[in-house]
């Protein structure tokens, strides 16, 4: 599990853009994990895209995580599956996947976090840390909420929501083990360069603490 | 696997109607299987509804089949999963579910049928046998297509598409092992009575060939 620079996809950024070549640019820029999240595609289309992304992420040594669809994650041998409150409950997911992959779970408030420590999950996606344009309805937890969250759970927290390269330092210093982003990568035409900026920002903070290539 | 009178759900018939009580009426009327098929619900909502329907179908000795979402089928211990060309391929589904459930597959032409005999599927949903208002784009195979299909495969065929109680005889005599319906049950306010009509029609044909309660 390597979620330092964790790219989450979103339908709205792929209207006029090729999925595979865009993801490859992010991988070239140093993204350590890709979460495949689309809402308006058939299972067959997602399966076929995921097969290609599975090979691609392996080639770059990056993780592939599938949002919501546990069956698709299993079908392509993903490294992880990510669920939220609208998806299958984590304990049910664990029964289905066994130990074959890790499970991530979205949490959107410090209060909820108190309930999740017993869940069979491997990391927590926590946010929104900052204001974001990616989601229309979201809860703002703030950098202070993130700091509290890190103290409240022993599970690794990946921060999400409005994170840009100039906010990376604050987010990691608050205790996040990784940053999950959508627009900070996909909002740019030069996806590779945008990813590199984030990786550089992470690296400068993490240099003494973690190995990053 | 008991797909004699196989009710398939559809979003458009549940806008002003309670799901569970409607399904229970169909079960009271003698439906032998329920295929849960909805497109506009979250996985969590489907999971919760399916848990209730799992208990309900068990109580009536009926099968529960989940459309498309293999993970949900596994999560609730469904009897079967049904996929089509837009869903996960049957061989991939088989790898995921093992022998824990049966797999149904939709076929919409005699030509396609020649390709499916080697697939790890347990029944074929074949249609549309008649004109239907449930789907907007569909291929009409006709009763003659159904007759040919039965000859071309050793797998049991469940006929679907525009089947009403007065067409049941023709469909079963063409060799279908069961009838799958949407509007012939859900298109009526008295769901129990509509189901009974179909069951009666099936029974009068099947009486000498199959045990039906
Ligand atoms: Ni009539």
CSV table of C-alpha atoms and ligand atoms in Angstrom, one decimal:
chain,number,residue,atom,x,y,z
A,1,UNK,CA,0.0,0.0,0.0
A,2,UNK,CA,1.6,3.2,-1.2
A,3,UNK,CA,-0.8,6.1,-1.1
A,4,UNK,CA,1.6,9.0,-0.9
A,5,UNK,CA,0.4,10.6,-4.1
A,6,UNK,CA,-2.9,9.1,-4.8
A,7,UNK,CA,-4.8,10.1,-7.9
A,8,UNK,CA,-8.6,9.6,-7.8
A,9,UNK,CA,-10.4,9.8,-11.2
A,10,UNK,CA,-13.6,11.6,-11.9
A,11,UNK,CA,-16.0,11.5,-14.9
A,12,UNK,CA,-15.9,15.3,-15.5
A,13,UNK,CA,-12.2,15.3,-16.3
A,14,UNK,CA,-12.4,12.7,-19.0
A,15,UNK,CA,-14.9,14.1,-21.3
A,16,UNK,CA,-12.4,15.1,-23.9
A,17,UNK,CA,-9.4,13.2,-22.7
A,18,UNK,CA,-8.0,9.7,-23.2
A,19,UNK,CA,-8.1,7.7,-19.9
A,20,UNK,CA,-5.1,5.5,-20.3
A,21,UNK,CA,-2.7,8.1,-21.7
A,22,UNK,CA,-3.7,10.5,-18.9
A,23,UNK,CA,-3.2,8.0,-16.2
A,24,UNK,CA,0.2,7.1,-17.7
A,25,UNK,CA,1.2,10.7,-17.6
A,26,UNK,CA,0.3,10.8,-13.9
A,27,UNK,CA,2.4,7.6,-13.3
A,28,UNK,CA,5.3,9.1,-15.2
A,29,UNK,CA,5.0,12.1,-12.9
A,30,UNK,CA,5.3,9.9,-9.9
A,31,UNK,CA,1.7,9.1,-8.8
A,32,UNK,CA,2.0,6.1,-6.4
A,33,UNK,CA,-1.6,5.0,-6.6
A,34,UNK,CA,-4.6,5.3,-8.9
A,35,UNK,CA,-8.2,5.1,-7.7
A,36,UNK,CA,-10.5,4.2,-10.5
A,37,UNK,CA,-13.8,6.0,-9.8
A,38,UNK,CA,-16.4,6.4,-12.5
A,39,UNK,CA,-20.2,6.5,-12.1
A,40,UNK,CA,-21.6,6.5,-15.7
A,41,UNK,CA,-20.0,3.5,-17.4
A,42,UNK,CA,-21.1,-0.1,-17.8
A,43,UNK,CA,-19.4,-2.8,-15.8
A,44,UNK,CA,-18.0,-4.2,-19.0
A,45,UNK,CA,-16.4,-0.9,-20.1
A,46,UNK,CA,-15.0,-0.4,-16.6
A,47,UNK,CA,-13.6,-4.0,-16.6
A,48,UNK,CA,-11.9,-3.5,-19.9
A,49,UNK,CA,-10.4,-0.2,-18.9
A,50,UNK,CA,-9.3,-1.6,-15.6
A,51,UNK,CA,-7.5,-4.5,-17.3
A,52,UNK,CA,-5.4,-2.0,-19.2
A,53,UNK,CA,-4.8,0.1,-16.1
A,54,UNK,CA,-3.9,-3.0,-14.1
A,55,UNK,CA,-1.0,-3.6,-16.5
A,56,UNK,CA,0.0,0.0,-16.6
A,57,UNK,CA,0.1,0.5,-12.9
A,58,UNK,CA,2.1,-2.7,-12.4
A,59,UNK,CA,4.6,-1.5,-15.0
A,60,UNK,CA,5.1,1.7,-12.9
A,61,UNK,CA,5.1,0.0,-9.6
A,62,UNK,CA,1.9,1.9,-8.6
A,63,UNK,CA,-1.2,0.6,-6.8
A,64,UNK,CA,-4.6,0.2,-8.4
A,65,UNK,CA,-7.6,0.8,-6.3
A,66,UNK,CA,-11.2,0.4,-7.4
A,67,UNK,CA,-14.0,2.6,-6.0
A,68,UNK,CA,-17.3,1.0,-5.0
A,69,UNK,CA,-17.3,-2.1,-7.3
A,70,UNK,CA,-15.8,-4.9,-5.2
A,71,UNK,CA,-16.5,-7.3,-8.1
A,72,UNK,CA,-14.5,-5.3,-10.6
A,73,UNK,CA,-11.6,-5.0,-8.1
A,74,UNK,CA,-11.6,-8.8,-7.8
A,75,UNK,CA,-12.0,-9.3,-11.5
A,76,UNK,CA,-8.8,-7.4,-12.3
A,77,UNK,CA,-6.7,-8.2,-9.2
A,78,UNK,CA,-6.7,-4.7,-7.9
A,79,UNK,CA,-4.4,-3.9,-4.9
A,80,UNK,CA,-7.3,-2.3,-3.1
A,81,UNK,CA,-10.9,-1.3,-3.0
A,82,UNK,CA,-12.3,1.9,-1.7
A,83,UNK,CA,-15.8,2.3,-0.2
A,84,UNK,CA,-17.9,5.0,1.4
A,85,UNK,CA,-21.1,5.3,3.2
A,86,UNK,CA,-23.1,4.7,0.0
A,87,UNK,CA,-21.3,1.6,-0.8
A,88,UNK,CA,-21.1,-1.9,0.7
A,89,UNK,CA,-20.1,-1.8,4.4
A,90,UNK,CA,-16.4,-2.5,5.0
A,91,UNK,CA,-17.1,-5.7,7.0
A,92,UNK,CA,-19.1,-7.1,4.1
A,93,UNK,CA,-16.4,-6.2,1.7
A,94,UNK,CA,-13.8,-7.9,3.8
A,95,UNK,CA,-15.9,-11.1,3.8
A,96,UNK,CA,-16.0,-11.0,0.0
A,97,UNK,CA,-12.3,-10.2,-0.7
A,98,UNK,CA,-10.7,-11.9,2.2
A,99,UNK,CA,-7.0,-10.9,2.4
A,100,UNK,CA,-6.6,-10.5,-1.3
A,101,UNK,CA,-6.7,-6.7,-1.2
A,102,UNK,CA,-6.7,-3.7,1.2
A,103,UNK,CA,-9.8,-1.7,1.9
A,104,UNK,CA,-10.1,2.0,2.1
A,105,UNK,CA,-13.0,3.9,3.7
A,106,UNK,CA,-14.1,7.5,3.4
A,107,UNK,CA,-14.8,9.4,6.5
A,108,UNK,CA,-16.0,13.0,6.5
A,109,UNK,CA,-16.0,14.1,10.1
A,110,UNK,CA,-14.1,13.7,13.3
A,111,UNK,CA,-17.2,12.3,15.0
A,112,UNK,CA,-17.6,9.5,12.5
A,113,UNK,CA,-13.9,8.6,13.0
A,114,UNK,CA,-14.6,7.4,16.5
A,115,UNK,CA,-16.8,4.6,15.0
A,116,UNK,CA,-14.4,3.3,12.5
A,117,UNK,CA,-11.4,2.0,14.4
A,118,UNK,CA,-13.0,-1.5,14.8
A,119,UNK,CA,-13.8,-1.7,11.1
A,120,UNK,CA,-11.7,-4.1,8.9
A,121,UNK,CA,-10.2,-1.3,6.9
A,122,UNK,CA,-6.6,-0.6,6.0
A,123,UNK,CA,-6.7,3.2,5.5
A,124,UNK,CA,-9.1,6.1,5.9
A,125,UNK,CA,-9.7,8.7,3.3
A,126,UNK,CA,-10.4,11.8,5.3
A,127,UNK,CA,-11.8,15.1,4.1
A,128,UNK,CA,-12.6,17.5,2.7
A,129,UNK,CA,-9.5,19.1,4.2
A,130,UNK,CA,-10.0,22.2,2.0
A,131,UNK,CA,-12.7,23.6,-0.1
A,132,UNK,CA,-13.1,21.7,-3.4
A,133,UNK,CA,-14.7,22.0,-6.7
A,134,UNK,CA,-14.8,18.3,-7.4
A,135,UNK,CA,-17.7,17.4,-5.2
A,136,UNK,CA,-20.9,19.5,-4.9
A,137,UNK,CA,-21.9,18.5,-1.4
A,138,UNK,CA,-19.1,17.9,0.9
A,139,UNK,CA,-18.2,18.4,4.6
A,140,UNK,CA,-15.2,20.6,5.3
A,141,UNK,CA,-13.1,19.1,8.1
A,142,UNK,CA,-10.3,21.6,7.8
A,143,UNK,CA,-6.6,21.1,8.7
A,144,UNK,CA,-7.5,21.2,12.4
A,145,UNK,CA,-10.0,18.3,11.8
A,146,UNK,CA,-7.3,16.4,10.1
A,147,UNK,CA,-4.9,16.9,13.0
A,148,UNK,CA,-7.5,15.7,15.5
A,149,UNK,CA,-8.4,12.7,13.2
A,150,UNK,CA,-4.7,11.6,13.1
A,151,UNK,CA,-4.8,11.5,16.9
A,152,UNK,CA,-8.0,9.6,17.1
A,153,UNK,CA,-7.2,6.6,15.0
A,154,UNK,CA,-4.3,4.2,14.6
A,155,UNK,CA,-5.2,3.6,11.0
A,156,UNK,CA,-3.3,5.6,8.3
A,157,UNK,CA,-5.1,8.6,7.0
A,158,UNK,CA,-5.0,9.8,3.5
A,159,UNK,CA,-6.1,13.4,3.3
A,160,UNK,CA,-8.5,14.5,0.5
A,161,UNK,CA,-10.2,17.6,-0.7
A,162,UNK,CA,-8.7,20.7,-2.2
A,163,UNK,CA,-5.1,19.7,-1.7
A,164,UNK,CA,-2.6,21.5,-4.0
A,165,UNK,CA,1.2,21.3,-4.1
A,166,UNK,CA,1.5,24.4,-1.9
A,167,UNK,CA,-0.7,22.8,0.8
A,168,UNK,CA,1.1,19.5,0.9
A,169,UNK,CA,3.5,20.5,3.6
A,170,UNK,CA,0.7,21.5,6.0
A,171,UNK,CA,-1.3,18.3,5.3
A,172,UNK,CA,1.6,16.0,5.8
A,173,UNK,CA,2.7,17.8,8.9
A,174,UNK,CA,-0.8,17.4,10.3
A,175,UNK,CA,-0.1,13.7,10.2
A,176,UNK,CA,-1.6,12.4,6.9
A,177,UNK,CA,0.2,9.5,5.4
A,178,UNK,CA,-0.7,10.4,1.9
A,179,UNK,CA,-2.6,12.9,-0.2
A,180,UNK,CA,-5.5,12.0,-2.5
A,181,UNK,CA,-6.2,14.4,-5.3
A,182,UNK,CA,-8.4,14.8,-8.3
A,183,UNK,CA,-8.2,18.4,-9.6
A,184,UNK,CA,-4.6,19.0,-8.4
A,185,UNK,CA,-3.6,16.5,-11.2
A,186,UNK,CA,-6.5,16.3,-13.6
A,187,UNK,CA,-7.3,20.0,-13.5
A,188,UNK,CA,-4.1,20.6,-15.5
A,189,UNK,CA,-3.4,20.0,-19.1
A,190,UNK,CA,0.1,18.9,-18.3
A,191,UNK,CA,-0.8,16.0,-16.0
A,192,UNK,CA,2.7,14.8,-15.7
A,193,UNK,CA,4.0,18.1,-14.5
A,194,UNK,CA,1.1,18.7,-12.1
A,195,UNK,CA,1.9,15.2,-10.6
A,196,UNK,CA,5.6,16.0,-10.3
A,197,UNK,CA,4.8,19.2,-8.4
A,198,UNK,CA,2.9,17.2,-5.8
A,199,UNK,CA,5.5,14.5,-5.6
A,200,UNK,CA,8.2,17.1,-5.2
A,201,UNK,CA,6.2,18.8,-2.4
A,202,UNK,CA,5.7,15.4,-0.7
A,203,UNK,CA,9.3,14.5,-1.1
A,204,UNK,CA,10.6,17.6,0.5
A,205,UNK,CA,8.5,16.8,3.6
A,206,UNK,CA,9.0,13.1,3.6
A,207,UNK,CA,12.7,13.0,2.7
A,208,UNK,CA,13.9,12.1,6.2
A,209,UNK,CA,10.9,9.9,7.1
A,210,UNK,CA,10.1,7.7,4.2
A,211,UNK,CA,11.8,6.3,1.2
A,212,UNK,CA,10.4,8.0,-2.0
A,213,UNK,CA,12.0,7.3,-5.3
B,1,UNK,CA,-32.5,-23.2,-9.8
B,2,UNK,CA,-36.2,-22.6,-10.4
B,3,UNK,CA,-37.0,-20.1,-13.0
B,4,UNK,CA,-40.5,-21.2,-14.1
B,5,UNK,CA,-42.0,-17.8,-13.3
B,6,UNK,CA,-39.2,-15.4,-13.0
B,7,UNK,CA,-39.9,-11.8,-12.0
B,8,UNK,CA,-37.3,-9.2,-13.1
B,9,UNK,CA,-37.6,-5.8,-11.4
B,10,UNK,CA,-37.3,-2.4,-13.2
B,11,UNK,CA,-36.9,1.1,-11.8
B,12,UNK,CA,-39.9,2.5,-13.6
B,13,UNK,CA,-42.4,0.2,-11.8
B,14,UNK,CA,-41.3,1.3,-8.4
B,15,UNK,CA,-41.6,5.0,-8.5
B,16,UNK,CA,-44.8,5.0,-6.3
B,17,UNK,CA,-44.7,1.5,-4.9
B,18,UNK,CA,-43.0,-0.3,-2.0
B,19,UNK,CA,-40.4,-2.8,-3.2
B,20,UNK,CA,-40.7,-5.4,-0.5
B,21,UNK,CA,-44.5,-5.6,-0.3
B,22,UNK,CA,-44.7,-5.7,-4.1
B,23,UNK,CA,-42.2,-8.6,-4.2
B,24,UNK,CA,-44.0,-10.4,-1.4
B,25,UNK,CA,-47.3,-10.2,-3.4
B,26,UNK,CA,-45.5,-11.7,-6.4
B,27,UNK,CA,-44.2,-14.5,-4.1
B,28,UNK,CA,-47.6,-15.1,-2.7
B,29,UNK,CA,-48.9,-15.4,-6.3
B,30,UNK,CA,-46.3,-18.1,-6.9
B,31,UNK,CA,-43.3,-16.4,-8.5
B,32,UNK,CA,-40.4,-18.9,-8.3
B,33,UNK,CA,-37.5,-16.5,-8.7
B,34,UNK,CA,-36.8,-12.7,-8.4
B,35,UNK,CA,-34.2,-11.0,-10.3
B,36,UNK,CA,-33.2,-7.8,-8.6
B,37,UNK,CA,-32.3,-5.3,-11.3
B,38,UNK,CA,-32.0,-1.5,-10.5
B,39,UNK,CA,-29.8,1.0,-12.1
B,40,UNK,CA,-30.2,4.2,-10.1
B,41,UNK,CA,-29.6,3.2,-6.5
B,42,UNK,CA,-26.4,3.2,-4.4
B,43,UNK,CA,-24.7,0.0,-3.6
B,44,UNK,CA,-25.6,0.5,0.1
B,45,UNK,CA,-29.3,0.9,-0.7
B,46,UNK,CA,-29.3,-2.2,-2.9
B,47,UNK,CA,-27.4,-4.2,-0.3
B,48,UNK,CA,-30.0,-3.3,2.4
B,49,UNK,CA,-32.9,-4.0,0.1
B,50,UNK,CA,-31.4,-7.3,-1.0
B,51,UNK,CA,-30.9,-8.4,2.6
B,52,UNK,CA,-34.6,-8.1,3.2
B,53,UNK,CA,-35.4,-9.8,-0.1
B,54,UNK,CA,-33.0,-12.6,0.7
B,55,UNK,CA,-35.0,-13.4,3.8
B,56,UNK,CA,-38.3,-13.0,2.0
B,57,UNK,CA,-37.4,-15.2,-0.9
B,58,UNK,CA,-36.1,-17.9,1.4
B,59,UNK,CA,-39.4,-17.8,3.3
B,60,UNK,CA,-41.3,-18.5,0.1
B,61,UNK,CA,-38.8,-21.0,-1.2
B,62,UNK,CA,-38.0,-18.8,-4.2
B,63,UNK,CA,-34.7,-18.0,-5.8
B,64,UNK,CA,-33.0,-14.6,-5.5
B,65,UNK,CA,-30.9,-13.5,-8.5
B,66,UNK,CA,-28.9,-10.2,-8.7
B,67,UNK,CA,-28.4,-8.4,-12.0
B,68,UNK,CA,-24.9,-7.1,-12.9
B,69,UNK,CA,-23.5,-6.6,-9.4
B,70,UNK,CA,-21.6,-9.8,-8.6
B,71,UNK,CA,-20.4,-8.3,-5.3
B,72,UNK,CA,-23.9,-7.6,-4.1
B,73,UNK,CA,-24.9,-11.1,-5.0
B,74,UNK,CA,-22.1,-12.5,-2.9
B,75,UNK,CA,-22.7,-10.1,-0.1
B,76,UNK,CA,-26.3,-11.3,0.4
B,77,UNK,CA,-25.8,-15.0,-0.5
B,78,UNK,CA,-28.0,-14.8,-3.6
B,79,UNK,CA,-28.8,-18.0,-5.5
B,80,UNK,CA,-27.7,-16.6,-8.8
B,81,UNK,CA,-26.3,-13.6,-10.7
B,82,UNK,CA,-27.4,-12.5,-14.1
B,83,UNK,CA,-25.1,-10.7,-16.5
B,84,UNK,CA,-25.4,-9.4,-20.1
B,85,UNK,CA,-23.0,-8.0,-22.7
B,86,UNK,CA,-22.6,-4.8,-20.8
B,87,UNK,CA,-21.6,-6.5,-17.5
B,88,UNK,CA,-18.7,-8.6,-16.4
B,89,UNK,CA,-18.0,-11.5,-18.8
B,90,UNK,CA,-19.4,-14.9,-17.5
B,91,UNK,CA,-16.0,-16.5,-17.3
B,92,UNK,CA,-14.8,-13.7,-15.1
B,93,UNK,CA,-17.9,-13.9,-13.0
B,94,UNK,CA,-17.3,-17.6,-12.5
B,95,UNK,CA,-13.8,-17.0,-11.3
B,96,UNK,CA,-15.2,-14.6,-8.7
B,97,UNK,CA,-18.1,-16.6,-7.4
B,98,UNK,CA,-16.8,-20.2,-7.8
B,99,UNK,CA,-19.6,-22.7,-7.3
B,100,UNK,CA,-21.4,-20.5,-4.8
B,101,UNK,CA,-24.1,-19.5,-7.2
B,102,UNK,CA,-25.5,-20.0,-10.7
B,103,UNK,CA,-24.9,-17.6,-13.5
B,104,UNK,CA,-27.4,-16.4,-16.1
B,105,UNK,CA,-26.5,-14.7,-19.3
B,106,UNK,CA,-28.6,-12.6,-21.7
B,107,UNK,CA,-28.6,-13.5,-25.4
B,108,UNK,CA,-30.5,-11.5,-27.9
B,109,UNK,CA,-30.1,-13.4,-31.2
B,110,UNK,CA,-29.8,-16.9,-32.6
B,111,UNK,CA,-26.4,-16.0,-34.0
B,112,UNK,CA,-25.0,-15.1,-30.6
B,113,UNK,CA,-26.3,-18.3,-29.2
B,114,UNK,CA,-23.8,-20.3,-31.1
B,115,UNK,CA,-21.0,-18.6,-29.2
B,116,UNK,CA,-22.2,-19.2,-25.7
B,117,UNK,CA,-22.4,-23.0,-25.3
B,118,UNK,CA,-18.8,-23.1,-24.0
B,119,UNK,CA,-19.4,-20.3,-21.4
B,120,UNK,CA,-19.6,-21.2,-17.7
B,121,UNK,CA,-23.3,-20.2,-17.5
B,122,UNK,CA,-26.2,-22.1,-16.1
B,123,UNK,CA,-29.1,-20.7,-18.0
B,124,UNK,CA,-29.7,-18.3,-20.9
B,125,UNK,CA,-32.1,-15.4,-20.8
B,126,UNK,CA,-33.3,-15.3,-24.4
B,127,UNK,CA,-35.4,-12.6,-26.1
B,128,UNK,CA,-37.1,-10.4,-26.8
B,129,UNK,CA,-39.6,-13.1,-27.8
B,130,UNK,CA,-42.4,-10.5,-28.3
B,131,UNK,CA,-42.6,-6.8,-28.5
B,132,UNK,CA,-42.1,-5.1,-25.2
B,133,UNK,CA,-42.5,-1.7,-23.6
B,134,UNK,CA,-40.0,-2.4,-20.8
B,135,UNK,CA,-36.9,-1.8,-22.9
B,136,UNK,CA,-36.4,0.9,-25.4
B,137,UNK,CA,-33.9,-0.7,-27.6
B,138,UNK,CA,-34.3,-4.4,-28.0
B,139,UNK,CA,-33.9,-7.1,-30.6
B,140,UNK,CA,-37.0,-9.2,-31.5
B,141,UNK,CA,-36.2,-12.8,-31.8
B,142,UNK,CA,-39.7,-14.0,-32.1
B,143,UNK,CA,-41.2,-17.4,-31.2
B,144,UNK,CA,-39.5,-19.0,-34.1
B,145,UNK,CA,-36.2,-17.6,-32.9
B,146,UNK,CA,-36.9,-19.1,-29.5
B,147,UNK,CA,-37.7,-22.5,-31.1
B,148,UNK,CA,-34.3,-22.4,-33.0
B,149,UNK,CA,-32.5,-21.3,-29.9
B,150,UNK,CA,-33.7,-24.3,-27.9
B,151,UNK,CA,-32.4,-26.6,-30.5
B,152,UNK,CA,-29.0,-24.9,-30.7
B,153,UNK,CA,-28.0,-25.1,-27.0
B,154,UNK,CA,-28.1,-27.7,-24.3
B,155,UNK,CA,-28.4,-25.0,-21.6
B,156,UNK,CA,-31.9,-24.2,-20.2
B,157,UNK,CA,-33.5,-21.1,-21.8
B,158,UNK,CA,-35.6,-18.7,-20.0
B,159,UNK,CA,-37.7,-16.7,-22.4
B,160,UNK,CA,-38.1,-12.9,-21.9
B,161,UNK,CA,-39.8,-10.1,-23.6
B,162,UNK,CA,-43.5,-9.3,-23.9
B,163,UNK,CA,-44.7,-12.5,-22.4
B,164,UNK,CA,-48.2,-12.5,-21.0
B,165,UNK,CA,-50.3,-15.2,-19.5
B,166,UNK,CA,-52.0,-15.9,-22.8
B,167,UNK,CA,-48.6,-16.4,-24.5
B,168,UNK,CA,-47.2,-18.7,-21.9
B,169,UNK,CA,-48.4,-21.9,-23.7
B,170,UNK,CA,-46.7,-21.0,-26.9
B,171,UNK,CA,-43.5,-20.0,-25.2
B,172,UNK,CA,-43.2,-23.2,-23.2
B,173,UNK,CA,-44.2,-25.4,-26.1
B,174,UNK,CA,-41.3,-23.7,-28.0
B,175,UNK,CA,-39.0,-25.3,-25.4
B,176,UNK,CA,-38.4,-22.5,-22.9
B,177,UNK,CA,-37.8,-23.9,-19.4
B,178,UNK,CA,-39.2,-20.8,-17.8
B,179,UNK,CA,-40.6,-17.3,-18.4
B,180,UNK,CA,-39.1,-14.1,-17.3
B,181,UNK,CA,-41.4,-11.1,-17.0
B,182,UNK,CA,-41.4,-7.5,-15.9
B,183,UNK,CA,-44.7,-5.8,-17.0
B,184,UNK,CA,-46.8,-9.0,-17.0
B,185,UNK,CA,-46.5,-8.8,-13.2
B,186,UNK,CA,-45.4,-5.3,-12.3
B,187,UNK,CA,-47.7,-3.6,-14.9
B,188,UNK,CA,-50.7,-4.6,-12.8
B,189,UNK,CA,-51.9,-3.1,-9.6
B,190,UNK,CA,-52.8,-6.5,-8.3
B,191,UNK,CA,-49.4,-8.1,-8.5
B,192,UNK,CA,-50.5,-11.3,-6.7
B,193,UNK,CA,-53.3,-11.9,-9.1
B,194,UNK,CA,-51.1,-11.1,-12.2
B,195,UNK,CA,-48.5,-13.6,-10.9
B,196,UNK,CA,-51.2,-16.2,-10.3
B,197,UNK,CA,-52.4,-15.9,-13.9
B,198,UNK,CA,-48.9,-16.6,-15.2
B,199,UNK,CA,-48.4,-19.5,-12.7
B,200,UNK,CA,-51.7,-21.0,-13.8
B,201,UNK,CA,-50.8,-20.7,-17.4
B,202,UNK,CA,-47.5,-22.4,-16.8
B,203,UNK,CA,-49.0,-25.1,-14.6
B,204,UNK,CA,-51.5,-26.1,-17.2
B,205,UNK,CA,-48.7,-26.6,-19.7
B,206,UNK,CA,-46.2,-28.1,-17.3
B,207,UNK,CA,-48.6,-30.3,-15.4
B,208,UNK,CA,-47.5,-33.5,-16.9
B,209,UNK,CA,-43.8,-32.6,-17.3
B,210,UNK,CA,-42.7,-30.8,-14.1
B,211,UNK,CA,-43.7,-30.7,-10.5
B,212,UNK,CA,-45.2,-27.3,-9.7
B,213,UNK,CA,-46.7,-26.7,-6.4
C,1,LIG,NI1,-56.3,-11.9,-19.8
